[in-house]
mmCIF file of N, CA and C in Angstrom:
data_model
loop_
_atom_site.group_PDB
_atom_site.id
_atom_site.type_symbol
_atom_site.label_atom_id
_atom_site.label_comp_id
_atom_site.label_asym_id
_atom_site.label_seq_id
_atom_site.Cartn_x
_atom_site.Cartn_y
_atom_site.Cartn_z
ATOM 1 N N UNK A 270 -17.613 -35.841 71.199
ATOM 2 C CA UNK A 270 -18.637 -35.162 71.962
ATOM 3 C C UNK A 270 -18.330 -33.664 71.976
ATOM 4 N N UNK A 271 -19.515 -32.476 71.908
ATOM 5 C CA UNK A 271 -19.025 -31.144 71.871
ATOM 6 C C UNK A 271 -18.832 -30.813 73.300
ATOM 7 N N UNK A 272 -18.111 -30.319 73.288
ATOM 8 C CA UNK A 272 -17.314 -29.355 74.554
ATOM 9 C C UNK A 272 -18.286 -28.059 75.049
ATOM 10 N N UNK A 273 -18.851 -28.537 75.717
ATOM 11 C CA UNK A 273 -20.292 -26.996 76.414
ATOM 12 C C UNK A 273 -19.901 -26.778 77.321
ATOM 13 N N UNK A 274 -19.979 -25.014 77.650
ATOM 14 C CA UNK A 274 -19.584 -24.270 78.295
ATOM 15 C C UNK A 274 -20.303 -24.610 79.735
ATOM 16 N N UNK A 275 -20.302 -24.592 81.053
ATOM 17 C CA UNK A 275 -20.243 -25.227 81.843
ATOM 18 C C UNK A 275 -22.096 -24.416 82.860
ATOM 19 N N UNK A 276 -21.831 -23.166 82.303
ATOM 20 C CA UNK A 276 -22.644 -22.083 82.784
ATOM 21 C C UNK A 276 -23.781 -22.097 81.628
ATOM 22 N N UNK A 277 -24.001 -22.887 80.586
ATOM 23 C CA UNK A 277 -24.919 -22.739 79.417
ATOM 24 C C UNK A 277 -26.677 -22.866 80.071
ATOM 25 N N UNK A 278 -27.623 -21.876 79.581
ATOM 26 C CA UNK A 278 -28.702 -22.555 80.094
ATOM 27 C C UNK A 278 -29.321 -23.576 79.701
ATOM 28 N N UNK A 279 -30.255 -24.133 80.157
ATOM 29 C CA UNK A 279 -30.788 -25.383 79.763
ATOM 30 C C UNK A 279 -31.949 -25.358 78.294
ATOM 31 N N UNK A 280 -32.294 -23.970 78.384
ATOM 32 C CA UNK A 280 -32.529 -23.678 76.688
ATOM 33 C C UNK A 280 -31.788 -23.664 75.585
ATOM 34 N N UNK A 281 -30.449 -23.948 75.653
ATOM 35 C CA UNK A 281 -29.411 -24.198 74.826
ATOM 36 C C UNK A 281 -29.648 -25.274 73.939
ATOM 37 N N UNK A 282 -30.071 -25.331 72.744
ATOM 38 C CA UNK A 282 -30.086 -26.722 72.048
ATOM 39 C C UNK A 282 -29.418 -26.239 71.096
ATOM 40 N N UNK A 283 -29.323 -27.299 70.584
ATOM 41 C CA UNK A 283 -28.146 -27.696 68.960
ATOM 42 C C UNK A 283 -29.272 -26.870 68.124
ATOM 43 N N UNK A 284 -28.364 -26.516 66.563
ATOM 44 C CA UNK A 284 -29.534 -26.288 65.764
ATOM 45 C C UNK A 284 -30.379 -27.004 64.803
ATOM 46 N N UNK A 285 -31.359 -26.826 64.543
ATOM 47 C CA UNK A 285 -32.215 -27.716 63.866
ATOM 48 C C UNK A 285 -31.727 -27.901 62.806
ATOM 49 N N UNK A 286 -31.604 -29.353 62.015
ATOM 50 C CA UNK A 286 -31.125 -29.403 60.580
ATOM 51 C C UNK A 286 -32.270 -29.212 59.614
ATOM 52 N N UNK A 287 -31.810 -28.522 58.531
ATOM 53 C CA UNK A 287 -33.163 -28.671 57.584
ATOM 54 C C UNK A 287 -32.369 -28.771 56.201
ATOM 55 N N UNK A 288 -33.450 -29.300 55.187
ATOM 56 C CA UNK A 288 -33.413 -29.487 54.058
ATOM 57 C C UNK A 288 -33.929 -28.157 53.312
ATOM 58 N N UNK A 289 -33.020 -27.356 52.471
ATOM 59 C CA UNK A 289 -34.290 -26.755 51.293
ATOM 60 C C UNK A 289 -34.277 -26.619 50.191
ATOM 61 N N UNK A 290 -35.454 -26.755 49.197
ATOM 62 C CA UNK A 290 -35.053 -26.324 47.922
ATOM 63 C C UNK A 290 -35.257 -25.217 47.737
ATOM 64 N N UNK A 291 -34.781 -24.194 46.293
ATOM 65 C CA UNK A 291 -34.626 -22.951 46.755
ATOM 66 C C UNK A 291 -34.344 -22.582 44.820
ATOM 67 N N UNK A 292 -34.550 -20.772 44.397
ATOM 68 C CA UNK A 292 -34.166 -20.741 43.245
ATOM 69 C C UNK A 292 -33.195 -19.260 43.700
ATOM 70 N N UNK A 293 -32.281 -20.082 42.646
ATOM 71 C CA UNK A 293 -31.371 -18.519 43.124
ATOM 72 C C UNK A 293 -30.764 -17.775 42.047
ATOM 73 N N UNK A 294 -30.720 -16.860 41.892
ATOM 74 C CA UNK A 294 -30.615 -15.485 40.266
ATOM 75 C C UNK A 294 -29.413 -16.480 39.911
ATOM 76 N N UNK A 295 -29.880 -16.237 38.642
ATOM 77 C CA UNK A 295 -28.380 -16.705 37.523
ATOM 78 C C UNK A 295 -28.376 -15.309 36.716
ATOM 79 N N UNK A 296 -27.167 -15.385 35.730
ATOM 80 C CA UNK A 296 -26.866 -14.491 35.324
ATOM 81 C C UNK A 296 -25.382 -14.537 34.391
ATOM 82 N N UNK A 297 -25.571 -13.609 33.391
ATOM 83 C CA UNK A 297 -23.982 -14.111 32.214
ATOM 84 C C UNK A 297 -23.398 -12.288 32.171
ATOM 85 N N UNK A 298 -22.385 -12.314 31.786
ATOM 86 C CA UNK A 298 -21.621 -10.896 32.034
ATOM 87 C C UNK A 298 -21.345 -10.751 30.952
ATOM 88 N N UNK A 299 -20.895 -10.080 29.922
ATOM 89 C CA UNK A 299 -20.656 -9.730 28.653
ATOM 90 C C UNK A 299 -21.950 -10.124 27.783
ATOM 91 N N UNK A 300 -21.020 -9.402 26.505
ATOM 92 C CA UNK A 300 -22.514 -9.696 25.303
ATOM 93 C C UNK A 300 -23.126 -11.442 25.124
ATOM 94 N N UNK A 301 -24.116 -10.760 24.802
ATOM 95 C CA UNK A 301 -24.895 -12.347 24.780
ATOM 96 C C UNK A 301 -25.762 -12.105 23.855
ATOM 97 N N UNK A 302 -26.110 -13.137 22.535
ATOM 98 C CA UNK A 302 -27.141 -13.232 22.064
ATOM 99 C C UNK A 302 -28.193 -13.479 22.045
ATOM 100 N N UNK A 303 -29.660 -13.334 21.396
ATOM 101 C CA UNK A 303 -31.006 -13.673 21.889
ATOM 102 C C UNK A 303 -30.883 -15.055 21.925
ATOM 103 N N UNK A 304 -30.342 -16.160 21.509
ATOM 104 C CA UNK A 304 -30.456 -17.378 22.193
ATOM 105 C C UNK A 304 -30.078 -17.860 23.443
ATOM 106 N N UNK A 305 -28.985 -17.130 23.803
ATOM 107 C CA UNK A 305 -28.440 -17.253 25.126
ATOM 108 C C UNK A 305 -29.639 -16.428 26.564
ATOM 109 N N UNK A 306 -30.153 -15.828 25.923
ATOM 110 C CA UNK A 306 -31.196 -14.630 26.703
ATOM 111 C C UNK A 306 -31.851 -16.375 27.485
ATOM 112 N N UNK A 307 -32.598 -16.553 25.632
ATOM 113 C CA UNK A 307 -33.986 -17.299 26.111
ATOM 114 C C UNK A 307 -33.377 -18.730 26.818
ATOM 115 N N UNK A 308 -31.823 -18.844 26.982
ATOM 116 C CA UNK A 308 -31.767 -20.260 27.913
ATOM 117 C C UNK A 308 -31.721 -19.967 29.437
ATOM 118 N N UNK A 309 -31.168 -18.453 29.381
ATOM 119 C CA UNK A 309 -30.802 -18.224 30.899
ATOM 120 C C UNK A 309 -32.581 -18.296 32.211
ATOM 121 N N UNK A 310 -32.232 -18.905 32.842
ATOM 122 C CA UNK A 310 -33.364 -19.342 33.988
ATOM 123 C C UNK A 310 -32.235 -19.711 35.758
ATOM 124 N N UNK A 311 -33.591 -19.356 36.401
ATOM 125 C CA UNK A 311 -32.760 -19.350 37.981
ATOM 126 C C UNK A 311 -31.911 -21.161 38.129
ATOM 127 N N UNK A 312 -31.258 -20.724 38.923
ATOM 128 C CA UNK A 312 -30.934 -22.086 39.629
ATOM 129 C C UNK A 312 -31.501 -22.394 40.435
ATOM 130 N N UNK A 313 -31.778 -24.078 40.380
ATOM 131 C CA UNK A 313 -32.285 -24.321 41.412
ATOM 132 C C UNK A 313 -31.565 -25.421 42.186
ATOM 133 N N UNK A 314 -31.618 -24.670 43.440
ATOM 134 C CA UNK A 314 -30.648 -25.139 44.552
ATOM 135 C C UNK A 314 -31.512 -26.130 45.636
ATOM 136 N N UNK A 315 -30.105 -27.039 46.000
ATOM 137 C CA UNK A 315 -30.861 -27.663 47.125
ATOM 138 C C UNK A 315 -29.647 -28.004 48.097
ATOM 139 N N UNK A 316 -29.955 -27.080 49.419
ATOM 140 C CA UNK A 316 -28.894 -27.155 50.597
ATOM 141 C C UNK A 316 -29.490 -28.230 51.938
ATOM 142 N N UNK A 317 -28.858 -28.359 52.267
ATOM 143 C CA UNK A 317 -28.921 -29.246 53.659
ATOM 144 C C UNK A 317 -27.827 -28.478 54.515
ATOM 145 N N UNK A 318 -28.555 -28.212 55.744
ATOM 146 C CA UNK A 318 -28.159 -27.084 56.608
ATOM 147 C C UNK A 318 -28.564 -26.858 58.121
ATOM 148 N N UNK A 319 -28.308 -26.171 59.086
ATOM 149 C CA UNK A 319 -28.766 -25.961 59.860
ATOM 150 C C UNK A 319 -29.965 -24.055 59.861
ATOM 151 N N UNK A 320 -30.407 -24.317 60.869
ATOM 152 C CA UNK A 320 -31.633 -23.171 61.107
ATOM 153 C C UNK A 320 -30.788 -22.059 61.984
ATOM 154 N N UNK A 321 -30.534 -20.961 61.949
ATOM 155 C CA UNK A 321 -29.544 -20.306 62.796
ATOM 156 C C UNK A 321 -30.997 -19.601 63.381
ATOM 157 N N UNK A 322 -31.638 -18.916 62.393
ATOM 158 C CA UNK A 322 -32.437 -18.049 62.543
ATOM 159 C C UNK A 322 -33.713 -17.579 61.370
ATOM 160 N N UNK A 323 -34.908 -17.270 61.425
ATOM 161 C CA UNK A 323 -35.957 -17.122 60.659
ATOM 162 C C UNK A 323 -37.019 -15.756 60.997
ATOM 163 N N UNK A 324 -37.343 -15.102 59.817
ATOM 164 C CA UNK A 324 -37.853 -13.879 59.899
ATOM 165 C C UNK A 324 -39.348 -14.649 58.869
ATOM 166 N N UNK A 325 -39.802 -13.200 59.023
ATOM 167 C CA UNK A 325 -41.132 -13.731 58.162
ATOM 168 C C UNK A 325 -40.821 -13.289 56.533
ATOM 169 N N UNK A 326 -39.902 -12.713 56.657
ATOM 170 C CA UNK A 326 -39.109 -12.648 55.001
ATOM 171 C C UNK A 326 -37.720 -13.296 54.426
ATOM 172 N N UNK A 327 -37.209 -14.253 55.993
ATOM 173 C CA UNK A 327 -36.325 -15.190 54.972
ATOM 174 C C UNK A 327 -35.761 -15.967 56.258
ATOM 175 N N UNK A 328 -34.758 -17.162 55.850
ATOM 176 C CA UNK A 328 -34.695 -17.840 56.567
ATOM 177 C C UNK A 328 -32.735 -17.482 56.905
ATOM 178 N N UNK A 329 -32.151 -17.815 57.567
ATOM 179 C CA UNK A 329 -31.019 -17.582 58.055
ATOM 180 C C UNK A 329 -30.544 -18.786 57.859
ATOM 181 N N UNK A 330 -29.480 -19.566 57.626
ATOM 182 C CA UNK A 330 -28.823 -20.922 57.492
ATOM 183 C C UNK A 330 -27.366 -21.110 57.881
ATOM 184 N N UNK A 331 -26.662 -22.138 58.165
ATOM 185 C CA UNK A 331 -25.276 -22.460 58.360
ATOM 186 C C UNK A 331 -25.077 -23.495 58.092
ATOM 187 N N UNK A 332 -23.413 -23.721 57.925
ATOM 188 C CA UNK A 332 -23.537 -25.115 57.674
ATOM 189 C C UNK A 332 -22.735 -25.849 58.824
ATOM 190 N N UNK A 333 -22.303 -24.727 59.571
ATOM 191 C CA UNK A 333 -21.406 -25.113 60.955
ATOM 192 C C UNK A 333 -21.786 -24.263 62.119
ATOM 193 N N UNK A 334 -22.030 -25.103 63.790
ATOM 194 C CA UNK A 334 -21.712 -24.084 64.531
ATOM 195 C C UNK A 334 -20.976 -24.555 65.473
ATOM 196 N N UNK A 335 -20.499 -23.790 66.068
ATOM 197 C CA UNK A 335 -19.354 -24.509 67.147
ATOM 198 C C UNK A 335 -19.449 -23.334 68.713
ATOM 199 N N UNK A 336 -18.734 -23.282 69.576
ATOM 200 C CA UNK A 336 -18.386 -22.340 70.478
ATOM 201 C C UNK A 336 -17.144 -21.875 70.173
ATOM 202 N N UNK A 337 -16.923 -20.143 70.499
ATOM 203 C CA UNK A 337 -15.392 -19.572 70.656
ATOM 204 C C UNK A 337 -14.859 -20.326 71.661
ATOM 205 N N UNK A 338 -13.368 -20.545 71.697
ATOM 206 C CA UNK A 338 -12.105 -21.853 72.205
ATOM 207 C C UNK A 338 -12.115 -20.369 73.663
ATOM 208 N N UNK A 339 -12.139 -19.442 73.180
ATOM 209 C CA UNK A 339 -11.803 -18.050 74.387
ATOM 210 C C UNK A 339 -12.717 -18.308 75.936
ATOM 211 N N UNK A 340 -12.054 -17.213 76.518
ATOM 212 C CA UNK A 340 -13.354 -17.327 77.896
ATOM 213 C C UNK A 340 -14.672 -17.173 77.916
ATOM 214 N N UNK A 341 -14.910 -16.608 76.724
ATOM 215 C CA UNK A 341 -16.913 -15.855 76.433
ATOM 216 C C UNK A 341 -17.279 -16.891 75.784
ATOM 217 N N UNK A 342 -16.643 -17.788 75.655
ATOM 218 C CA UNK A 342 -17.605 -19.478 75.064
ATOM 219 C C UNK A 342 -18.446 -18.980 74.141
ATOM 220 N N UNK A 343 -18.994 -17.727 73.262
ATOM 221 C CA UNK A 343 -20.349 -17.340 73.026
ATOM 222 C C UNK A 343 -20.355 -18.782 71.782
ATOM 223 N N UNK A 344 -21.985 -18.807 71.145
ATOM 224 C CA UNK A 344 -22.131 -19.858 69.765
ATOM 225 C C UNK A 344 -21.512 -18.961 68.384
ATOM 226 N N UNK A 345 -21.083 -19.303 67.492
ATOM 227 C CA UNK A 345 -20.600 -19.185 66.418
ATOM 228 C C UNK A 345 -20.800 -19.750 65.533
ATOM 229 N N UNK A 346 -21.021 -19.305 64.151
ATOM 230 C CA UNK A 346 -21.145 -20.127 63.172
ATOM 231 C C UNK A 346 -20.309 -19.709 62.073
ATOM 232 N N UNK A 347 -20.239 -20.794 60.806
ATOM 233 C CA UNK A 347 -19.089 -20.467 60.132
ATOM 234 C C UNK A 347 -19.847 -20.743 58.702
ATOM 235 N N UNK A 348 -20.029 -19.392 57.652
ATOM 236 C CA UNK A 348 -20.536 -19.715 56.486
ATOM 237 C C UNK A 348 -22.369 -19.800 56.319
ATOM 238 N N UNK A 349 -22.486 -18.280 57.178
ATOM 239 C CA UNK A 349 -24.007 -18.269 57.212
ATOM 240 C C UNK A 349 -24.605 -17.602 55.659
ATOM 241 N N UNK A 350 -25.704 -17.579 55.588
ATOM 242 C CA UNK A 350 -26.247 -17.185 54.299
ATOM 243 C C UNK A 350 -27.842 -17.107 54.890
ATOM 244 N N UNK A 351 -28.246 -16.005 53.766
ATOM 245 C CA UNK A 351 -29.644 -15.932 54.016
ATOM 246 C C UNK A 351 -30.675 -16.406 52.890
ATOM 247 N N UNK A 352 -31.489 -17.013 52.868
ATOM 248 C CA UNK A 352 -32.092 -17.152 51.384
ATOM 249 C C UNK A 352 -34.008 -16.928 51.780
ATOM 250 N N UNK A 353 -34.318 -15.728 50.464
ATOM 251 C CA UNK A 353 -35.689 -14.889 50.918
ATOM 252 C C UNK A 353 -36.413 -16.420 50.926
ATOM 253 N N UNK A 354 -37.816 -15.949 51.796
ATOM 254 C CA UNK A 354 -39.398 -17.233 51.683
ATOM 255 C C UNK A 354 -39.461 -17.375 50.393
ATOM 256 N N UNK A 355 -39.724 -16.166 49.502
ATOM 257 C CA UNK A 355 -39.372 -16.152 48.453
ATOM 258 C C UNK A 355 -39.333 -17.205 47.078
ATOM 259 N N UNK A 356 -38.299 -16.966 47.569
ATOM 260 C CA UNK A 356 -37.330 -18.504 46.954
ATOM 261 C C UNK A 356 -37.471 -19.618 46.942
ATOM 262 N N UNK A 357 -38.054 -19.736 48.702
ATOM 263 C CA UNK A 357 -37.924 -21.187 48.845
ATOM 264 C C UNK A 357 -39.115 -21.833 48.164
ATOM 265 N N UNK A 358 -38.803 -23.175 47.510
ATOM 266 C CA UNK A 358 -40.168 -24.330 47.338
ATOM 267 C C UNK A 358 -40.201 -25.470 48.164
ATOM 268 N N UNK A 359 -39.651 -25.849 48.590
ATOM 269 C CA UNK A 359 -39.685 -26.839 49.691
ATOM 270 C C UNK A 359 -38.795 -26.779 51.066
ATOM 271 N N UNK A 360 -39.332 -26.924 52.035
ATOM 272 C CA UNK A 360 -38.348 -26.565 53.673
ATOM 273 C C UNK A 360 -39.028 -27.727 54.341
ATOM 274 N N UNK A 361 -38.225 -28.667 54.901
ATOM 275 C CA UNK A 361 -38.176 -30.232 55.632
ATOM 276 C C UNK A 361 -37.572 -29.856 56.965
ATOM 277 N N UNK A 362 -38.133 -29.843 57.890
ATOM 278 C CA UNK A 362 -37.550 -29.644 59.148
ATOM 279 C C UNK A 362 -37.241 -30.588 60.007
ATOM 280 N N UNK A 363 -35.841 -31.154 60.243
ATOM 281 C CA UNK A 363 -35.990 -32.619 60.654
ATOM 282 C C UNK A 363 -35.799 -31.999 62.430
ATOM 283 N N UNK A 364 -36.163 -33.150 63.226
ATOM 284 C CA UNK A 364 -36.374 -32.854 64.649
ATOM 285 C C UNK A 364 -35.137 -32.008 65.158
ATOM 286 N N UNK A 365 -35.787 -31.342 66.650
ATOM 287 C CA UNK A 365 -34.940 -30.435 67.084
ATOM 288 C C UNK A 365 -34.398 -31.556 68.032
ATOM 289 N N UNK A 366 -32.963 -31.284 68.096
ATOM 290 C CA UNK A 366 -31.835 -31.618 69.289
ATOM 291 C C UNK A 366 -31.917 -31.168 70.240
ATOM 292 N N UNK A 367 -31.739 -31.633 71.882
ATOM 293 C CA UNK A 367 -31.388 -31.301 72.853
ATOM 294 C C UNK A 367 -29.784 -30.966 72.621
ATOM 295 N N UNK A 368 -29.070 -30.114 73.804
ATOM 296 C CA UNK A 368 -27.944 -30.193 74.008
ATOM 297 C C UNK A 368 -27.211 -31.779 74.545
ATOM 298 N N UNK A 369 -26.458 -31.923 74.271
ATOM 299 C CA UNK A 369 -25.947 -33.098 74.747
ATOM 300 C C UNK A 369 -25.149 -33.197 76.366
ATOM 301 N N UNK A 370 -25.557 -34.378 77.194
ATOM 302 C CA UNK A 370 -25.387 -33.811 78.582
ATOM 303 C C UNK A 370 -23.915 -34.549 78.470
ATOM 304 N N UNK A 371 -22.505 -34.138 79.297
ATOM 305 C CA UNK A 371 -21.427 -34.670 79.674
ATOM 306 C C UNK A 371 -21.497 -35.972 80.204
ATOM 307 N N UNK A 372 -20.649 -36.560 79.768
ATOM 308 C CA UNK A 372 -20.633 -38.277 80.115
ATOM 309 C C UNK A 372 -21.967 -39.073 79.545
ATOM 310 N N UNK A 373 -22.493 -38.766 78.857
ATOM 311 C CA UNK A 373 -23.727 -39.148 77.717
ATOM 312 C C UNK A 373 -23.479 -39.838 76.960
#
């Protein structure tokens, strides 16, 4: 069970998990010939993640969050990344979490 800070408000929820697919720059470093040109194409990625945060030009992601162990309890996350709308071709938003209540 996670350990919540005692003073948290009741708008506090977990973050939403989501699915996305996504294309992201590829790229080769030294000389390359015209065959190598015409194979190079984006990657296409597919993360499973949480929602930290969303703009109208890209989405914010993690794959961990936890609280600081210190007295400021604040949320933290570990291994955020941003990837543009852009990019994305598919975003699955699976349901939002409540916080979880003690002795639950």
């Amino acid at each position: 069970m996670m350990i919540l800070p005692a003073d948290r408000v009741p708008a506090d929820t977990l973050l939403r998990p989501c699915y996305i697919e996504w294309l992201d720059s590829a790229g080769y470093s030294g000389w390359r010939d015209q065959e190598d040109v015409a194979r190079l194409t984006p990657y296409r990625c597919r993360t499973m993640c949480f929602l930290v945060c969303e703009t109208e030009d890209h989405l914010i992601v993690t794959h961990t969050e936890t609280y600081c162990v210190d007295a400021a309890f604040k949320k933290i996350y570990h291994d955020l990344f941003s990837i543009p709308r852009c990019a994305i071709q598919r975003l699955v938003r699976f349901c939002e979490t409540s916080v979880p209540r003690e002795g639950v």
